[in-house]
Amino acid sequence: MLAQDQLPDLKATLHKIWGYSDFRYPQAEIIASLLRGKDALIVMPTGGGKSICFQLPALLKNGLTLVISPLIALMENQVQQLQNKQLPAALIHSQQSKRDRDQTLKAVSSQNLRLLYLSPETLLSLPVWSILSQAQVKINGIILDEAHCLVQWGTTFRPAYTRLGAVRAALSKIHSRKIAIAAFTATADIYTQQAIIKTLRLYHPAKFLLSPYRKNLHLQGKNIWTSRGRREQTLKFIQDKPNQSGLIYVRSRKASEELADWLRFRNLKTLAYHAGLTDQQRRHIENQWLQGKIPFVICTSAFGMGIDKSDCRKQQHLKKSIHSKQQQLDFVFDFFVDKIYSSIPQSIKRQQS
């Protein structure tokens, strides 16, 4: 429950830092819950202002808030926005120079930061863990951004996600104080919510569950029966949008490489993005796309979470079942207004067999 005497101060901070005169529902309630140090699960649609919900209370508290995020591009995007406002935020990731990493760790040890962005793997690395375990480092809370990744990836190629509940327990014991966890995502069905709560060991979490759907999302489905037809549809899809950027989702690494090659042969600037690329390669593509140098990326579901790109208004999905689109639907960026799905429904495929 938000105390009425809190609201004026929270609004003043909101206006001073972000320039907004008032909160969207339920931002103020979430912020008040985090300020009280409660565990929380927040499901809000993209564009609903999730970042402010944890950034504002972190800036109001003395001490450090850890923000666990899955993608370097997403971390860089948010930290750059905070640093542009002269706010005490930083990030640590595997591709930083030793000098930059050491400077950030020194700032953590000196308690000069309020927000530290890092991946689960970086959090568990020895240099970072040793600094966070120092007695003088006051940790206020842990934020898990894009929390559905814990369920989607935690049991496969990013097992560090499954250790985050134990991380909270260890840090709380080291610092002899309760450290709250808040999990944020734009997409989580009942199963995913339960898995997040169980894995993170959330204690009687406050729940803020909003529908992920938005009025400015328009869906269109098409049945295209051949690979050639799907490729030609993709070519037309891109050519019809000369001043926009977007994403073309495919099922596999091989499909992303083949389609990107086919489009480049037709003089379209595009690149393939998937988990088989190196960290450096993925980061290069992310930056090229964010800077508008590559308007469309042919990608697997490894790309796209939470990145704010205002001119990204189109997605196309070349997959067999529309049921597999729920995840990407909830990863939409601000101002997406159209999505086209080129798919063959499984029910039709079963009738053919």
C-alpha angles and dihedrals in degrees: 000000000000114000110226092226089060096056100074092052092046091049090049091053091046092053095043095052106027103020095236119136097208144010128258115235121297099009095098092049092050092048091050090050092051091047088057089055097244125153110247144186115206124188110182131156120257109273092030094113102256094156094058089053092067102023095058097053090043090056092048094054129075107240140037131307116200115216113199110203132172102218132053091214091055092049093047091048094054097039092050090053091051094046090050085062090050092248123153100254132128142163138220123205140158096259097055121111116255089246094056092045093049091049091052093047089050090053089051092050090048091049092238095134134074099184128036119183119202143141124257090252093052091047090057095046115113099241092051096041092050091055094045089051093058113116095233094055107096112204114196100182150327122247119198107201119197086016094180087076087075088067098032097048108011097091095042129036100350106047091160086083091068091058097059094095090055090046091060091049092049095048092046090053094046093050096035093230139095114266114198126218124211120189118205127190141147093219130043128135121200093275092050092047091053092047092051092049093047097045095045091042091229112192114223090323123205106242126214107179119177129172112264093216123105133197094232093061114099121188128202126178129201133181110222112176104194136054090233091053092051092049092049090048089053091049091052091044091058097039091053090060106052096159100040137077130218150146133264110205120205134176103246147020091251092052092051093051094046095047093045090051091048092051094045089053085060091054097258118139107233140128137205119245125192143133092269092073122091120259089253092052093049092047091050091053092046091053093044090054095044090050092050095244091119109036097190130031125198103218149161121230088280089088135069114034116152098332113149111223112154097197094052101106105147139065128175123191121203100191138126101242131039088211089073091062098076092091095052091042089063093047093065117139127233113290098015105157104167138039127176122198119200101193146146108222114232090230090062092046090053091052090054095051 
